[in-house]
mmCIF file of C-alpha atoms in Angstrom:
data_model
loop_
_atom_site.group_PDB
_atom_site.id
_atom_site.type_symbol
_atom_site.label_atom_id
_atom_site.label_comp_id
_atom_site.label_asym_id
_atom_site.label_seq_id
_atom_site.Cartn_x
_atom_site.Cartn_y
_atom_site.Cartn_z
ATOM 1 C CA MET A 1 19.110 -21.560 23.899
ATOM 2 C CA PRO A 2 16.641 -19.062 22.354
ATOM 3 C CA ARG A 3 15.075 -16.738 24.864
ATOM 4 C CA ASN A 4 11.341 -16.259 25.074
ATOM 5 C CA LEU A 5 10.092 -12.873 23.975
ATOM 6 C CA SER A 6 8.005 -11.125 26.597
ATOM 7 C CA PHE A 7 6.084 -8.952 24.134
ATOM 8 C CA ASP A 8 3.624 -9.445 21.293
ATOM 9 C CA VAL A 9 5.864 -9.590 18.219
ATOM 10 C CA GLU A 10 3.020 -9.095 15.725
ATOM 11 C CA GLN A 11 1.698 -6.094 17.636
ATOM 12 C CA ALA A 12 5.202 -4.622 17.728
ATOM 13 C CA ARG A 13 5.516 -5.128 13.962
ATOM 14 C CA ALA A 14 2.174 -3.373 13.460
ATOM 15 C CA ASP A 15 3.285 -0.504 15.722
ATOM 16 C CA ILE A 16 6.536 -0.140 13.785
ATOM 17 C CA MET A 17 4.682 -0.072 10.456
ATOM 18 C CA ARG A 18 2.175 2.479 11.729
ATOM 19 C CA THR A 19 4.992 4.725 12.963
ATOM 20 C CA PHE A 20 6.717 4.692 9.580
ATOM 21 C CA TRP A 21 3.340 5.274 7.897
ATOM 22 C CA GLU A 22 2.552 8.277 10.107
ATOM 23 C CA ARG A 23 5.995 9.867 10.198
ATOM 24 C CA GLY A 24 7.676 8.679 6.994
ATOM 25 C CA TYR A 25 11.011 6.913 6.797
ATOM 26 C CA GLU A 26 13.163 10.005 7.262
ATOM 27 C CA GLY A 27 10.938 11.413 9.995
ATOM 28 C CA THR A 28 10.993 8.235 12.087
ATOM 29 C CA SER A 29 13.726 7.996 14.680
ATOM 30 C CA LEU A 30 14.688 4.995 16.761
ATOM 31 C CA SER A 31 13.282 6.893 19.741
ATOM 32 C CA ASP A 32 9.927 7.059 17.926
ATOM 33 C CA LEU A 33 10.032 3.307 17.392
ATOM 34 C CA GLU A 34 10.929 2.725 21.031
ATOM 35 C CA ARG A 35 7.944 4.828 22.140
ATOM 36 C CA ALA A 36 5.576 3.153 19.678
ATOM 37 C CA THR A 37 6.504 -0.373 20.721
ATOM 38 C CA SER A 38 7.400 0.246 24.387
ATOM 39 C CA LEU A 39 10.650 -1.607 23.669
ATOM 40 C CA VAL A 40 14.178 -0.488 24.413
ATOM 41 C CA ARG A 41 16.539 -0.057 21.508
ATOM 42 C CA THR A 42 18.418 -3.297 22.193
ATOM 43 C CA SER A 43 15.192 -5.296 22.051
ATOM 44 C CA LEU A 44 14.203 -3.561 18.823
ATOM 45 C CA TYR A 45 17.533 -4.386 17.212
ATOM 46 C CA ASN A 46 17.584 -7.964 18.487
ATOM 47 C CA SER A 47 14.016 -8.659 17.365
ATOM 48 C CA PHE A 48 13.661 -6.629 14.166
ATOM 49 C CA GLY A 49 17.115 -5.508 12.997
ATOM 50 C CA ASN A 50 18.139 -1.943 12.287
ATOM 51 C CA LYS A 51 15.901 0.886 11.038
ATOM 52 C CA PRO A 52 16.298 -0.014 7.331
ATOM 53 C CA ASP A 53 15.446 -3.649 8.149
ATOM 54 C CA MET A 54 12.365 -2.582 10.093
ATOM 55 C CA PHE A 55 11.244 -0.351 7.247
ATOM 56 C CA LEU A 56 11.640 -3.136 4.690
ATOM 57 C CA GLU A 57 9.588 -5.455 6.869
ATOM 58 C CA SER A 58 6.924 -2.748 7.220
ATOM 59 C CA LEU A 59 6.757 -2.308 3.450
ATOM 60 C CA THR A 60 6.452 -6.070 3.010
ATOM 61 C CA MET A 61 3.667 -6.339 5.600
ATOM 62 C CA TYR A 62 1.798 -3.448 4.005
ATOM 63 C CA HIS A 63 2.131 -4.977 0.532
ATOM 64 C CA ARG A 64 0.762 -8.329 1.685
ATOM 65 C CA ALA A 65 -2.153 -6.772 3.565
ATOM 66 C CA ILE A 66 -3.279 -4.536 0.706
ATOM 67 C CA GLU A 67 -2.859 -7.290 -1.886
ATOM 68 C CA ALA A 68 -5.044 -9.590 0.220
ATOM 69 C CA GLN A 69 -7.716 -6.865 0.514
ATOM 70 C CA ILE A 70 -7.725 -6.258 -3.235
ATOM 71 C CA ASP A 71 -7.863 -9.992 -3.967
ATOM 72 C CA ALA A 72 -10.826 -10.412 -1.627
ATOM 73 C CA ALA A 73 -12.690 -7.482 -3.186
ATOM 74 C CA THR A 74 -12.052 -8.334 -6.841
ATOM 75 C CA LYS A 75 -11.896 -12.152 -6.885
ATOM 76 C CA ASP A 76 -13.529 -13.386 -10.098
ATOM 77 C CA CYS A 77 -14.948 -9.868 -10.637
ATOM 78 C CA GLY A 78 -14.411 -7.267 -13.301
ATOM 79 C CA THR A 79 -14.646 -3.530 -13.844
ATOM 80 C CA ASP A 80 -17.496 -2.883 -11.390
ATOM 81 C CA ALA A 81 -15.650 -4.392 -8.417
ATOM 82 C CA LEU A 82 -12.395 -2.764 -9.505
ATOM 83 C CA CYS A 83 -14.157 0.602 -9.686
ATOM 84 C CA ASP A 84 -15.535 0.130 -6.163
ATOM 85 C CA VAL A 85 -12.075 -0.689 -4.809
ATOM 86 C CA ILE A 86 -10.483 2.305 -6.524
ATOM 87 C CA ALA A 87 -13.223 4.674 -5.337
ATOM 88 C CA ALA A 88 -12.793 3.406 -1.758
ATOM 89 C CA ILE A 89 -9.037 4.013 -1.961
ATOM 90 C CA MET A 90 -9.433 7.476 -3.483
ATOM 91 C CA GLU A 91 -12.042 8.517 -0.936
ATOM 92 C CA GLY A 92 -10.122 7.005 1.985
ATOM 93 C CA ARG A 93 -12.980 4.597 2.768
ATOM 94 C CA ASP A 94 -10.579 1.637 2.571
ATOM 95 C CA LYS A 95 -8.939 2.573 5.879
ATOM 96 C CA THR A 96 -9.759 0.933 9.161
ATOM 97 C CA ALA A 97 -10.630 3.595 11.718
ATOM 98 C CA GLY A 98 -7.544 5.180 13.180
ATOM 99 C CA LEU A 99 -5.119 4.226 10.410
ATOM 100 C CA PRO A 100 -3.014 7.020 8.916
ATOM 101 C CA ALA A 101 -4.089 8.856 5.787
ATOM 102 C CA GLY A 102 -2.668 8.038 2.404
ATOM 103 C CA CYS A 103 -0.441 5.075 1.670
ATOM 104 C CA LEU A 104 2.817 3.850 3.177
ATOM 105 C CA MET A 105 4.136 3.041 -0.310
ATOM 106 C CA VAL A 106 3.307 6.443 -1.800
ATOM 107 C CA SER A 107 4.919 8.083 1.210
ATOM 108 C CA ALA A 108 8.020 5.940 0.685
ATOM 109 C CA ALA A 109 8.148 6.810 -3.011
ATOM 110 C CA THR A 110 8.242 10.517 -2.165
ATOM 111 C CA GLN A 111 11.331 9.892 -0.016
ATOM 112 C CA SER A 112 13.157 7.764 -2.563
ATOM 113 C CA ALA A 113 16.444 9.659 -2.216
ATOM 114 C CA ALA A 114 16.705 8.504 1.416
ATOM 115 C CA LEU A 115 15.816 4.867 0.765
ATOM 116 C CA GLU A 116 17.961 1.858 0.019
ATOM 117 C CA ASP A 117 17.554 -0.020 -3.243
ATOM 118 C CA ARG A 118 15.813 -2.910 -1.470
ATOM 119 C CA HIS A 119 13.145 -0.479 -0.214
ATOM 120 C CA LEU A 120 12.642 0.968 -3.676
ATOM 121 C CA GLN A 121 12.352 -2.532 -5.136
ATOM 122 C CA ARG A 122 9.528 -3.253 -2.688
ATOM 123 C CA VAL A 123 7.751 0.011 -3.601
ATOM 124 C CA ARG A 124 8.071 -0.812 -7.314
ATOM 125 C CA ALA A 125 6.784 -4.347 -6.699
ATOM 126 C CA TYR A 126 3.777 -2.905 -4.877
ATOM 127 C CA ARG A 127 2.988 -0.537 -7.737
ATOM 128 C CA GLN A 128 3.344 -3.417 -10.207
ATOM 129 C CA MET A 129 0.963 -5.476 -8.073
ATOM 130 C CA LEU A 130 -1.650 -2.714 -8.244
ATOM 131 C CA ALA A 131 -1.331 -2.564 -12.027
ATOM 132 C CA LEU A 132 -1.540 -6.353 -12.295
ATOM 133 C CA LYS A 133 -4.694 -6.543 -10.151
ATOM 134 C CA ALA A 134 -6.325 -3.833 -12.264
ATOM 135 C CA TRP A 135 -5.265 -5.586 -15.472
ATOM 136 C CA GLU A 136 -6.653 -8.940 -14.282
ATOM 137 C CA ALA A 137 -10.062 -7.417 -13.503
ATOM 138 C CA LEU A 138 -10.174 -5.568 -16.825
ATOM 139 C CA GLU A 139 -9.067 -8.678 -18.709
ATOM 140 C CA ARG A 140 -11.924 -10.666 -17.169
ATOM 141 C CA ASP A 141 -14.380 -8.145 -18.618
ATOM 142 C CA ARG A 142 -12.584 -7.986 -21.964
ATOM 143 C CA SER A 143 -12.667 -11.780 -22.223
ATOM 144 C CA SER A 144 -16.375 -11.892 -21.351
ATOM 145 C CA GLY A 145 -17.263 -9.198 -23.886
ATOM 146 C CA LYS A 146 -18.038 -6.400 -21.425
ATOM 147 C CA LEU A 147 -15.088 -4.457 -22.817
ATOM 148 C CA ALA A 148 -14.294 -4.120 -26.511
ATOM 149 C CA PRO A 149 -11.924 -6.801 -27.854
ATOM 150 C CA THR A 150 -9.472 -4.042 -28.783
ATOM 151 C CA PHE A 151 -9.638 -2.350 -25.380
ATOM 152 C CA ASP A 152 -6.069 -1.745 -24.160
ATOM 153 C CA THR A 153 -6.194 -3.248 -20.672
ATOM 154 C CA ALA A 154 -2.479 -2.654 -20.033
ATOM 155 C CA SER A 155 -2.709 1.094 -20.708
ATOM 156 C CA ALA A 156 -5.963 1.362 -18.765
ATOM 157 C CA SER A 157 -4.370 -0.387 -15.790
ATOM 158 C CA GLU A 158 -1.438 2.034 -15.798
ATOM 159 C CA PHE A 159 -3.869 4.956 -16.022
ATOM 160 C CA LEU A 160 -5.798 3.677 -12.989
ATOM 161 C CA VAL A 161 -2.647 3.214 -10.903
ATOM 162 C CA CYS A 162 -1.503 6.745 -11.761
ATOM 163 C CA VAL A 163 -4.868 8.172 -10.691
ATOM 164 C CA VAL A 164 -4.900 6.184 -7.434
ATOM 165 C CA TRP A 165 -1.263 7.076 -6.690
ATOM 166 C CA GLY A 166 -2.091 10.769 -7.112
ATOM 167 C CA ALA A 167 -5.160 10.524 -4.879
ATOM 168 C CA LEU A 168 -3.138 8.811 -2.157
ATOM 169 C CA ALA A 169 -0.437 11.472 -2.388
ATOM 170 C CA ALA A 170 -3.144 14.124 -1.936
ATOM 171 C CA GLN A 171 -4.424 12.310 1.160
ATOM 172 C CA CYS A 172 -0.907 12.338 2.615
ATOM 173 C CA LEU A 173 -0.539 16.066 1.942
ATOM 174 C CA GLU A 174 -3.959 16.977 3.288
ATOM 175 C CA ASN A 175 -3.839 14.603 6.261
ATOM 176 C CA GLY A 176 -6.797 12.530 5.127
ATOM 177 C CA ALA A 177 -9.009 15.291 3.748
ATOM 178 C CA ASN A 178 -11.439 13.894 1.221
ATOM 179 C CA SER A 179 -10.168 15.957 -1.702
ATOM 180 C CA ALA A 180 -10.328 13.050 -4.145
ATOM 181 C CA ALA A 181 -14.079 12.347 -3.816
ATOM 182 C CA ALA A 182 -14.936 14.345 -6.935
ATOM 183 C CA GLY A 183 -12.111 12.648 -8.806
ATOM 184 C CA ALA A 184 -13.419 9.244 -7.722
ATOM 185 C CA ALA A 185 -16.865 10.108 -9.091
ATOM 186 C CA GLN A 186 -15.346 11.200 -12.405
ATOM 187 C CA LEU A 187 -13.226 8.074 -12.588
ATOM 188 C CA ARG A 188 -16.322 5.930 -12.005
ATOM 189 C CA THR A 189 -18.001 7.702 -14.947
ATOM 190 C CA THR A 190 -14.911 7.120 -17.077
ATOM 191 C CA MET A 191 -14.702 3.431 -16.196
ATOM 192 C CA THR A 192 -18.444 2.916 -16.728
ATOM 193 C CA GLY A 193 -17.936 4.344 -20.211
ATOM 194 C CA TRP A 194 -15.435 1.575 -20.963
ATOM 195 C CA VAL A 195 -18.090 -1.101 -20.513
ATOM 196 C CA ILE A 196 -20.016 -1.995 -23.668
ATOM 197 C CA GLY A 197 -22.263 -4.774 -22.484
#
């Protein structure tokens, strides 16, 4: 007979993800996860698996949450909405108050030597999702004539992901300092220059 859990599973998942986000995969110990969730190790293992399992679930949760945010912000929109989303990410305005700086996925990518292949697959899938969302928004504008018919939306999407990835890495290094604000302004100018009508 399954036993009833006496804690909020979703809150515990969020606490686990936040701990990995703040401390990184290598820097997070099981003791850190116990403190963050107020659960003993046995309960952690029984409910969420081992540390690699918990990290994979955190990456998956993060991916889904960010994808939903991007979808909501860019649905049926083009370059303007995409530019707003990218500027918010680069400037750190996309974060709910109290969330860690940077990006869980970028942090994971910098620790790739310590990760399992299944973690790296999730990080790659996240990066591919970002490129796809950028491509979809650019394609909407190319199809409507706002971008030149020969505009290379695939290359532009990759360029945008590289810029965002770098800005997020800077946020991680500088603990949320707004060092990418000037870069966001320049990127907005660059993207505005792509639009022809």
